[in-house]
Structures are given as C-alpha cells and as structure tokens.
C-alpha cells in the first residue's frame, strides 16, 4: 500500500547475528541474503539494524532498548509506524 503511494519505507531490524558473536557462517550468510531479498522485494528506502544479539536481547535493559529504537525513529521522522513480529 505505502510503496504503491511512493512512500519511503524504512525497515528497522532489532537484532543481528555475526560470526564474531559465535553464529555459524552459513547461518549469517543465509540471514543476510534473506534480509537483502526482503529489502529488494519490498523496496525499502533504508534498512537499519540495532545489532542486538538475539540470544542476549532479553538481558538488555528495557529502557536502553526503547531509547535506541526511539533514537532511530527520531532520526528517520516517519509519519506512520508499523510493527511486525516474525513467527518462529
């Protein structure tokens, strides 16, 4: 809907995996490809990541997580925010 209206669509990903964080190379490459494929398919204007490690997300202080998300939103200044949760 928004892409059809030529809206600039931004994607904020909260987590990131890397080999340095102990994730297998194949999994890191597969996730990176999946993100790239999705970004292309949806035509996102920007794709950003807060780079939190999925395994440690629960240990991040809630206030810090909210601040980091808020800072990113403030830098983009969107008119509409949609939140999607993946099913795993």
Tab-separated table of N, CA, C and O in Angstrom:
chain	number	residue	atom	x	y	z
A	1	UNK	N	0.830	-1.191	0.000
A	1	UNK	CA	0.000	0.000	0.000
A	1	UNK	C	0.872	1.253	0.000
A	1	UNK	O	0.695	2.136	-0.826
A	2	UNK	N	1.794	1.349	0.945
A	2	UNK	CA	2.622	2.550	1.035
A	2	UNK	C	3.601	2.666	-0.134
A	2	UNK	O	3.835	3.758	-0.634
A	3	UNK	N	4.157	1.530	-0.552
A	3	UNK	CA	5.079	1.556	-1.688
A	3	UNK	C	4.351	2.007	-2.948
A	3	UNK	O	4.899	2.747	-3.756
A	4	UNK	N	3.108	1.581	-3.094
A	4	UNK	CA	2.308	1.986	-4.252
A	4	UNK	C	2.059	3.488	-4.264
A	4	UNK	O	1.856	4.083	-5.317
A	5	UNK	N	2.084	4.109	-3.083
A	5	UNK	CA	1.905	5.554	-2.965
A	5	UNK	C	3.225	6.310	-3.047
A	5	UNK	O	3.274	7.497	-2.782
A	6	UNK	N	4.307	5.584	-3.367
A	6	UNK	CA	5.657	6.163	-3.438
A	6	UNK	C	6.148	6.677	-2.092
A	6	UNK	O	6.996	7.571	-2.036
A	7	UNK	N	5.606	6.128	-0.999
A	7	UNK	CA	6.107	6.475	0.335
A	7	UNK	C	7.495	5.870	0.518
A	7	UNK	O	7.798	4.807	-0.021
A	8	UNK	N	8.332	6.540	1.287
A	8	UNK	CA	9.645	5.989	1.630
A	8	UNK	C	9.451	5.053	2.819
A	8	UNK	O	9.011	5.482	3.884
A	9	UNK	N	9.777	3.790	2.607
A	9	UNK	CA	9.569	2.786	3.642
A	9	UNK	C	10.921	2.397	4.225
A	9	UNK	O	11.852	2.049	3.494
A	10	UNK	N	11.018	2.480	5.541
A	10	UNK	CA	12.248	2.154	6.261
A	10	UNK	C	12.008	0.883	7.074
A	10	UNK	O	10.926	0.685	7.607
A	11	UNK	N	13.041	0.064	7.191
A	11	UNK	CA	12.946	-1.177	7.959
A	11	UNK	C	13.988	-1.139	9.053
A	11	UNK	O	15.186	-1.030	8.774
A	12	UNK	N	13.537	-1.231	10.294
A	12	UNK	CA	14.436	-1.287	11.439
A	12	UNK	C	14.425	-2.702	11.982
A	12	UNK	O	13.388	-3.199	12.423
A	13	UNK	N	15.576	-3.335	11.952
A	13	UNK	CA	15.753	-4.685	12.476
A	13	UNK	C	16.446	-4.550	13.832
A	13	UNK	O	17.471	-3.882	13.941
A	14	UNK	N	15.887	-5.162	14.834
A	14	UNK	CA	16.419	-5.001	16.193
A	14	UNK	C	17.674	-5.845	16.421
A	14	UNK	O	18.598	-5.417	17.083
A	15	UNK	N	17.705	-7.037	15.854
A	15	UNK	CA	18.806	-7.954	16.127
A	15	UNK	C	19.704	-8.155	14.909
A	15	UNK	O	19.333	-7.844	13.783
A	16	UNK	N	20.887	-8.697	15.184
A	16	UNK	CA	21.826	-9.023	14.122
A	16	UNK	C	22.688	-10.190	14.599
A	16	UNK	O	22.995	-10.300	15.782
A	17	UNK	N	23.060	-11.050	13.676
A	17	UNK	CA	23.962	-12.142	14.011
A	17	UNK	C	25.239	-11.993	13.204
A	17	UNK	O	25.218	-11.539	12.056
A	18	UNK	N	26.360	-12.347	13.818
A	18	UNK	CA	27.653	-12.297	13.140
A	18	UNK	C	28.475	-13.502	13.587
A	18	UNK	O	28.207	-14.105	14.626
A	19	UNK	N	29.467	-13.814	12.790
A	19	UNK	CA	30.391	-14.880	13.172
A	19	UNK	C	31.152	-14.496	14.441
A	19	UNK	O	31.451	-15.357	15.265
A	20	UNK	N	31.456	-13.207	14.598
A	20	UNK	CA	32.161	-12.755	15.799
A	20	UNK	C	31.351	-13.010	17.073
A	20	UNK	O	31.913	-13.130	18.157
A	21	UNK	N	30.028	-13.073	16.924
A	21	UNK	CA	29.162	-13.354	18.069
A	21	UNK	C	28.904	-14.848	18.225
A	21	UNK	O	28.080	-15.267	19.027
A	22	UNK	N	29.601	-15.670	17.415
A	22	UNK	CA	29.524	-17.110	17.563
A	22	UNK	C	28.514	-17.818	16.680
A	22	UNK	O	28.254	-19.009	16.866
A	23	UNK	N	27.958	-17.137	15.719
A	23	UNK	CA	26.981	-17.767	14.830
A	23	UNK	C	27.703	-18.403	13.647
A	23	UNK	O	28.680	-17.849	13.138
A	24	UNK	N	27.218	-19.556	13.183
A	24	UNK	CA	27.862	-20.221	12.040
A	24	UNK	C	27.807	-19.354	10.780
A	24	UNK	O	26.811	-18.669	10.525
A	25	UNK	N	28.871	-19.423	10.014
A	25	UNK	CA	28.987	-18.621	8.798
A	25	UNK	C	27.796	-18.818	7.873
A	25	UNK	O	27.261	-17.857	7.319
A	26	UNK	N	27.365	-20.052	7.700
A	26	UNK	CA	26.235	-20.337	6.813
A	26	UNK	C	24.955	-19.662	7.267
A	26	UNK	O	24.187	-19.157	6.442
A	27	UNK	N	24.735	-19.648	8.569
A	27	UNK	CA	23.529	-19.006	9.106
A	27	UNK	C	23.597	-17.490	8.913
A	27	UNK	O	22.601	-16.852	8.571
A	28	UNK	N	24.775	-16.920	9.130
A	28	UNK	CA	24.962	-15.471	8.965
A	28	UNK	C	24.714	-15.076	7.503
A	28	UNK	O	23.988	-14.116	7.221
A	29	UNK	N	25.282	-15.847	6.583
A	29	UNK	CA	25.110	-15.556	5.151
A	29	UNK	C	23.660	-15.730	4.719
A	29	UNK	O	23.132	-14.918	3.960
A	30	UNK	N	23.010	-16.781	5.232
A	30	UNK	CA	21.610	-17.030	4.870
A	30	UNK	C	20.720	-15.897	5.367
A	30	UNK	O	19.826	-15.435	4.649
A	31	UNK	N	20.948	-15.434	6.586
A	31	UNK	CA	20.135	-14.341	7.132
A	31	UNK	C	20.375	-13.055	6.352
A	31	UNK	O	19.442	-12.311	6.043
A	32	UNK	N	21.635	-12.797	6.032
A	32	UNK	CA	21.963	-11.591	5.269
A	32	UNK	C	21.284	-11.621	3.897
A	32	UNK	O	20.731	-10.609	3.445
A	33	UNK	N	21.301	-12.776	3.255
A	33	UNK	CA	20.643	-12.914	1.952
A	33	UNK	C	19.141	-12.727	2.088
A	33	UNK	O	18.511	-12.035	1.283
A	34	UNK	N	18.562	-13.326	3.131
A	34	UNK	CA	17.126	-13.200	3.363
A	34	UNK	C	16.732	-11.730	3.564
A	34	UNK	O	15.765	-11.254	2.965
A	35	UNK	N	17.503	-11.017	4.352
A	35	UNK	CA	17.230	-9.592	4.589
A	35	UNK	C	17.350	-8.816	3.275
A	35	UNK	O	16.501	-7.980	2.959
A	36	UNK	N	18.389	-9.091	2.507
A	36	UNK	CA	18.567	-8.416	1.219
A	36	UNK	C	17.430	-8.706	0.262
A	36	UNK	O	16.930	-7.802	-0.423
A	37	UNK	N	17.007	-9.972	0.219
A	37	UNK	CA	15.901	-10.353	-0.664
A	37	UNK	C	14.602	-9.646	-0.271
A	37	UNK	O	13.860	-9.153	-1.124
A	38	UNK	N	14.338	-9.609	1.022
A	38	UNK	CA	13.122	-8.950	1.509
A	38	UNK	C	13.186	-7.449	1.234
A	38	UNK	O	12.212	-6.846	0.775
A	39	UNK	N	14.345	-6.847	1.502
A	39	UNK	CA	14.510	-5.409	1.269
A	39	UNK	C	14.263	-5.063	-0.196
A	39	UNK	O	13.606	-4.066	-0.504
A	40	UNK	N	14.772	-5.893	-1.085
A	40	UNK	CA	14.573	-5.673	-2.515
A	40	UNK	C	13.110	-5.857	-2.901
A	40	UNK	O	12.535	-5.030	-3.624
A	41	UNK	N	12.515	-6.924	-2.408
A	41	UNK	CA	11.122	-7.224	-2.756
A	41	UNK	C	10.176	-6.120	-2.301
A	41	UNK	O	9.235	-5.761	-3.015
A	42	UNK	N	10.421	-5.563	-1.124
A	42	UNK	CA	9.542	-4.521	-0.592
A	42	UNK	C	9.967	-3.118	-1.009
A	42	UNK	O	9.221	-2.164	-0.837
A	43	UNK	N	11.162	-2.983	-1.529
A	43	UNK	CA	11.637	-1.676	-1.972
A	43	UNK	C	11.888	-0.713	-0.827
A	43	UNK	O	11.595	0.479	-0.941
A	44	UNK	N	12.444	-1.222	0.275
A	44	UNK	CA	12.712	-0.353	1.421
A	44	UNK	C	13.680	0.757	1.047
A	44	UNK	O	14.666	0.529	0.346
A	45	UNK	N	13.412	1.943	1.527
A	45	UNK	CA	14.275	3.098	1.301
A	45	UNK	C	15.575	2.941	2.084
A	45	UNK	O	16.649	3.245	1.588
A	46	UNK	N	15.458	2.486	3.346
A	46	UNK	CA	16.629	2.160	4.164
A	46	UNK	C	16.344	0.893	4.959
A	46	UNK	O	15.197	0.578	5.258
A	47	UNK	N	17.420	0.195	5.284
A	47	UNK	CA	17.363	-0.954	6.194
A	47	UNK	C	18.412	-0.690	7.262
A	47	UNK	O	19.585	-0.487	6.956
A	48	UNK	N	17.977	-0.656	8.519
A	48	UNK	CA	18.875	-0.396	9.642
A	48	UNK	C	18.775	-1.525	10.650
A	48	UNK	O	17.741	-2.185	10.753
A	49	UNK	N	19.849	-1.724	11.390
A	49	UNK	CA	19.843	-2.727	12.452
A	49	UNK	C	20.425	-2.111	13.715
A	49	UNK	O	21.394	-1.356	13.661
A	50	UNK	N	19.815	-2.447	14.836
A	50	UNK	CA	20.366	-2.005	16.121
A	50	UNK	C	21.465	-2.945	16.595
A	50	UNK	O	22.142	-2.667	17.574
A	51	UNK	N	21.636	-4.056	15.907
A	51	UNK	CA	22.729	-5.002	16.144
A	51	UNK	C	22.707	-5.696	17.506
A	51	UNK	O	23.742	-6.137	17.991
A	52	UNK	N	21.543	-5.810	18.102
A	52	UNK	CA	21.459	-6.592	19.333
A	52	UNK	C	21.572	-8.068	18.992
A	52	UNK	O	21.034	-8.527	17.998
A	53	UNK	N	22.260	-8.806	19.829
A	53	UNK	CA	22.375	-10.245	19.624
A	53	UNK	C	21.084	-10.915	20.083
A	53	UNK	O	20.638	-10.693	21.213
A	54	UNK	N	20.480	-11.727	19.226
A	54	UNK	CA	19.209	-12.354	19.593
A	54	UNK	C	19.262	-13.117	20.913
A	54	UNK	O	18.342	-13.030	21.718
A	55	UNK	N	20.359	-13.838	21.152
A	55	UNK	CA	20.473	-14.644	22.373
A	55	UNK	C	20.539	-13.792	23.628
A	55	UNK	O	20.281	-14.277	24.725
A	56	UNK	N	20.906	-12.533	23.487
A	56	UNK	CA	21.094	-11.668	24.655
A	56	UNK	C	20.065	-10.546	24.737
A	56	UNK	O	20.136	-9.701	25.624
A	57	UNK	N	19.108	-10.540	23.832
A	57	UNK	CA	18.130	-9.452	23.800
A	57	UNK	C	17.374	-9.341	25.125
A	57	UNK	O	17.101	-8.246	25.599
A	58	UNK	N	17.066	-10.470	25.728
A	58	UNK	CA	16.339	-10.457	26.999
A	58	UNK	C	17.109	-9.851	28.152
A	58	UNK	O	16.523	-9.451	29.161
A	59	UNK	N	18.424	-9.743	28.016
A	59	UNK	CA	19.234	-9.163	29.095
A	59	UNK	C	19.493	-7.671	28.901
A	59	UNK	O	20.091	-7.025	29.761
A	60	UNK	N	19.042	-7.116	27.781
A	60	UNK	CA	19.212	-5.684	27.528
A	60	UNK	C	18.191	-4.931	28.370
A	60	UNK	O	17.001	-5.262	28.344
A	61	UNK	N	18.633	-3.933	29.130
A	61	UNK	CA	17.661	-3.150	29.903
A	61	UNK	C	16.589	-2.564	28.988
A	61	UNK	O	16.895	-2.010	27.926
A	62	UNK	N	15.347	-2.716	29.396
A	62	UNK	CA	14.216	-2.272	28.590
A	62	UNK	C	14.350	-0.801	28.202
A	62	UNK	O	14.082	-0.421	27.067
A	63	UNK	N	14.794	0.025	29.137
A	63	UNK	CA	14.930	1.463	28.883
A	63	UNK	C	15.937	1.724	27.763
A	63	UNK	O	15.748	2.623	26.952
A	64	UNK	N	17.037	0.941	27.727
A	64	UNK	CA	18.045	1.120	26.678
A	64	UNK	C	17.468	0.726	25.318
A	64	UNK	O	17.673	1.432	24.325
A	65	UNK	N	16.752	-0.376	25.290
A	65	UNK	CA	16.145	-0.825	24.046
A	65	UNK	C	15.158	0.219	23.514
A	65	UNK	O	15.198	0.589	22.335
A	66	UNK	N	14.316	0.730	24.385
A	66	UNK	CA	13.340	1.752	23.989
A	66	UNK	C	14.057	3.009	23.501
A	66	UNK	O	13.681	3.594	22.487
A	67	UNK	N	15.115	3.415	24.192
A	67	UNK	CA	15.864	4.609	23.789
A	67	UNK	C	16.500	4.421	22.415
A	67	UNK	O	16.433	5.314	21.560
A	68	UNK	N	17.100	3.264	22.188
A	68	UNK	CA	17.744	3.014	20.891
A	68	UNK	C	16.721	3.011	19.753
A	68	UNK	O	16.971	3.555	18.675
A	69	UNK	N	15.577	2.396	19.989
A	69	UNK	CA	14.519	2.400	18.976
A	69	UNK	C	14.007	3.825	18.761
A	69	UNK	O	13.839	4.269	17.626
A	70	UNK	N	13.785	4.541	19.843
A	70	UNK	CA	13.300	5.928	19.754
A	70	UNK	C	14.285	6.820	19.008
A	70	UNK	O	13.879	7.645	18.179
A	71	UNK	N	15.577	6.650	19.300
A	71	UNK	CA	16.596	7.449	18.610
A	71	UNK	C	16.567	7.196	17.102
A	71	UNK	O	16.684	8.128	16.305
A	72	UNK	N	16.399	5.929	16.713
A	72	UNK	CA	16.357	5.600	15.292
A	72	UNK	C	15.102	6.201	14.652
A	72	UNK	O	15.159	6.780	13.575
A	73	UNK	N	13.974	6.076	15.340
A	73	UNK	CA	12.734	6.658	14.818
A	73	UNK	C	12.862	8.170	14.698
A	73	UNK	O	12.461	8.755	13.687
A	74	UNK	N	13.451	8.803	15.705
A	74	UNK	CA	13.645	10.254	15.658
A	74	UNK	C	14.531	10.673	14.489
A	74	UNK	O	14.333	11.733	13.898
A	75	UNK	N	15.517	9.840	14.147
A	75	UNK	CA	16.412	10.209	13.043
A	75	UNK	C	15.711	10.073	11.684
A	75	UNK	O	16.046	10.783	10.747
A	76	UNK	N	14.733	9.179	11.612
A	76	UNK	CA	14.002	8.965	10.348
A	76	UNK	C	12.812	9.910	10.220
A	76	UNK	O	12.476	10.359	9.139
A	77	UNK	N	12.171	10.193	11.343
A	77	UNK	CA	10.989	11.055	11.398
A	77	UNK	C	9.832	10.536	10.524
A	77	UNK	O	9.316	11.255	9.663
A	78	UNK	N	9.421	9.300	10.768
A	78	UNK	CA	8.332	8.739	9.950
A	78	UNK	C	6.979	9.340	10.303
A	78	UNK	O	6.774	9.828	11.420
A	79	UNK	N	6.069	9.310	9.357
A	79	UNK	CA	4.697	9.751	9.613
A	79	UNK	C	3.842	8.599	10.130
A	79	UNK	O	2.885	8.807	10.854
A	80	UNK	N	4.194	7.383	9.726
A	80	UNK	CA	3.451	6.186	10.114
A	80	UNK	C	4.448	5.141	10.578
A	80	UNK	O	5.513	4.975	9.966
A	81	UNK	N	4.114	4.422	11.648
A	81	UNK	CA	4.956	3.333	12.131
A	81	UNK	C	4.126	2.057	12.156
A	81	UNK	O	3.036	2.025	12.727
A	82	UNK	N	4.649	1.009	11.535
A	82	UNK	CA	4.015	-0.305	11.560
A	82	UNK	C	4.989	-1.260	12.246
A	82	UNK	O	6.191	-1.209	12.014
A	83	UNK	N	4.470	-2.133	13.062
A	83	UNK	CA	5.302	-3.100	13.767
A	83	UNK	C	4.913	-4.499	13.332
A	83	UNK	O	3.724	-4.855	13.330
A	84	UNK	N	5.907	-5.274	12.963
A	84	UNK	CA	5.665	-6.657	12.548
A	84	UNK	C	6.525	-7.582	13.392
A	84	UNK	O	7.677	-7.266	13.684
A	85	UNK	N	5.960	-8.693	13.769
A	85	UNK	CA	6.698	-9.701	14.523
A	85	UNK	C	6.766	-10.956	13.682
A	85	UNK	O	5.760	-11.390	13.137
A	86	UNK	N	7.966	-11.506	13.576
A	86	UNK	CA	8.098	-12.748	12.827
A	86	UNK	C	7.678	-13.908	13.705
A	86	UNK	O	7.827	-13.868	14.923
A	87	UNK	N	7.154	-14.912	13.091
A	87	UNK	CA	6.761	-16.119	13.819
A	87	UNK	C	7.874	-17.133	13.698
A	87	UNK	O	8.267	-17.501	12.606
A	88	UNK	N	8.405	-17.548	14.794
A	88	UNK	CA	9.483	-18.554	14.805
A	88	UNK	C	9.100	-19.682	15.723
A	88	UNK	O	8.488	-19.550	16.701
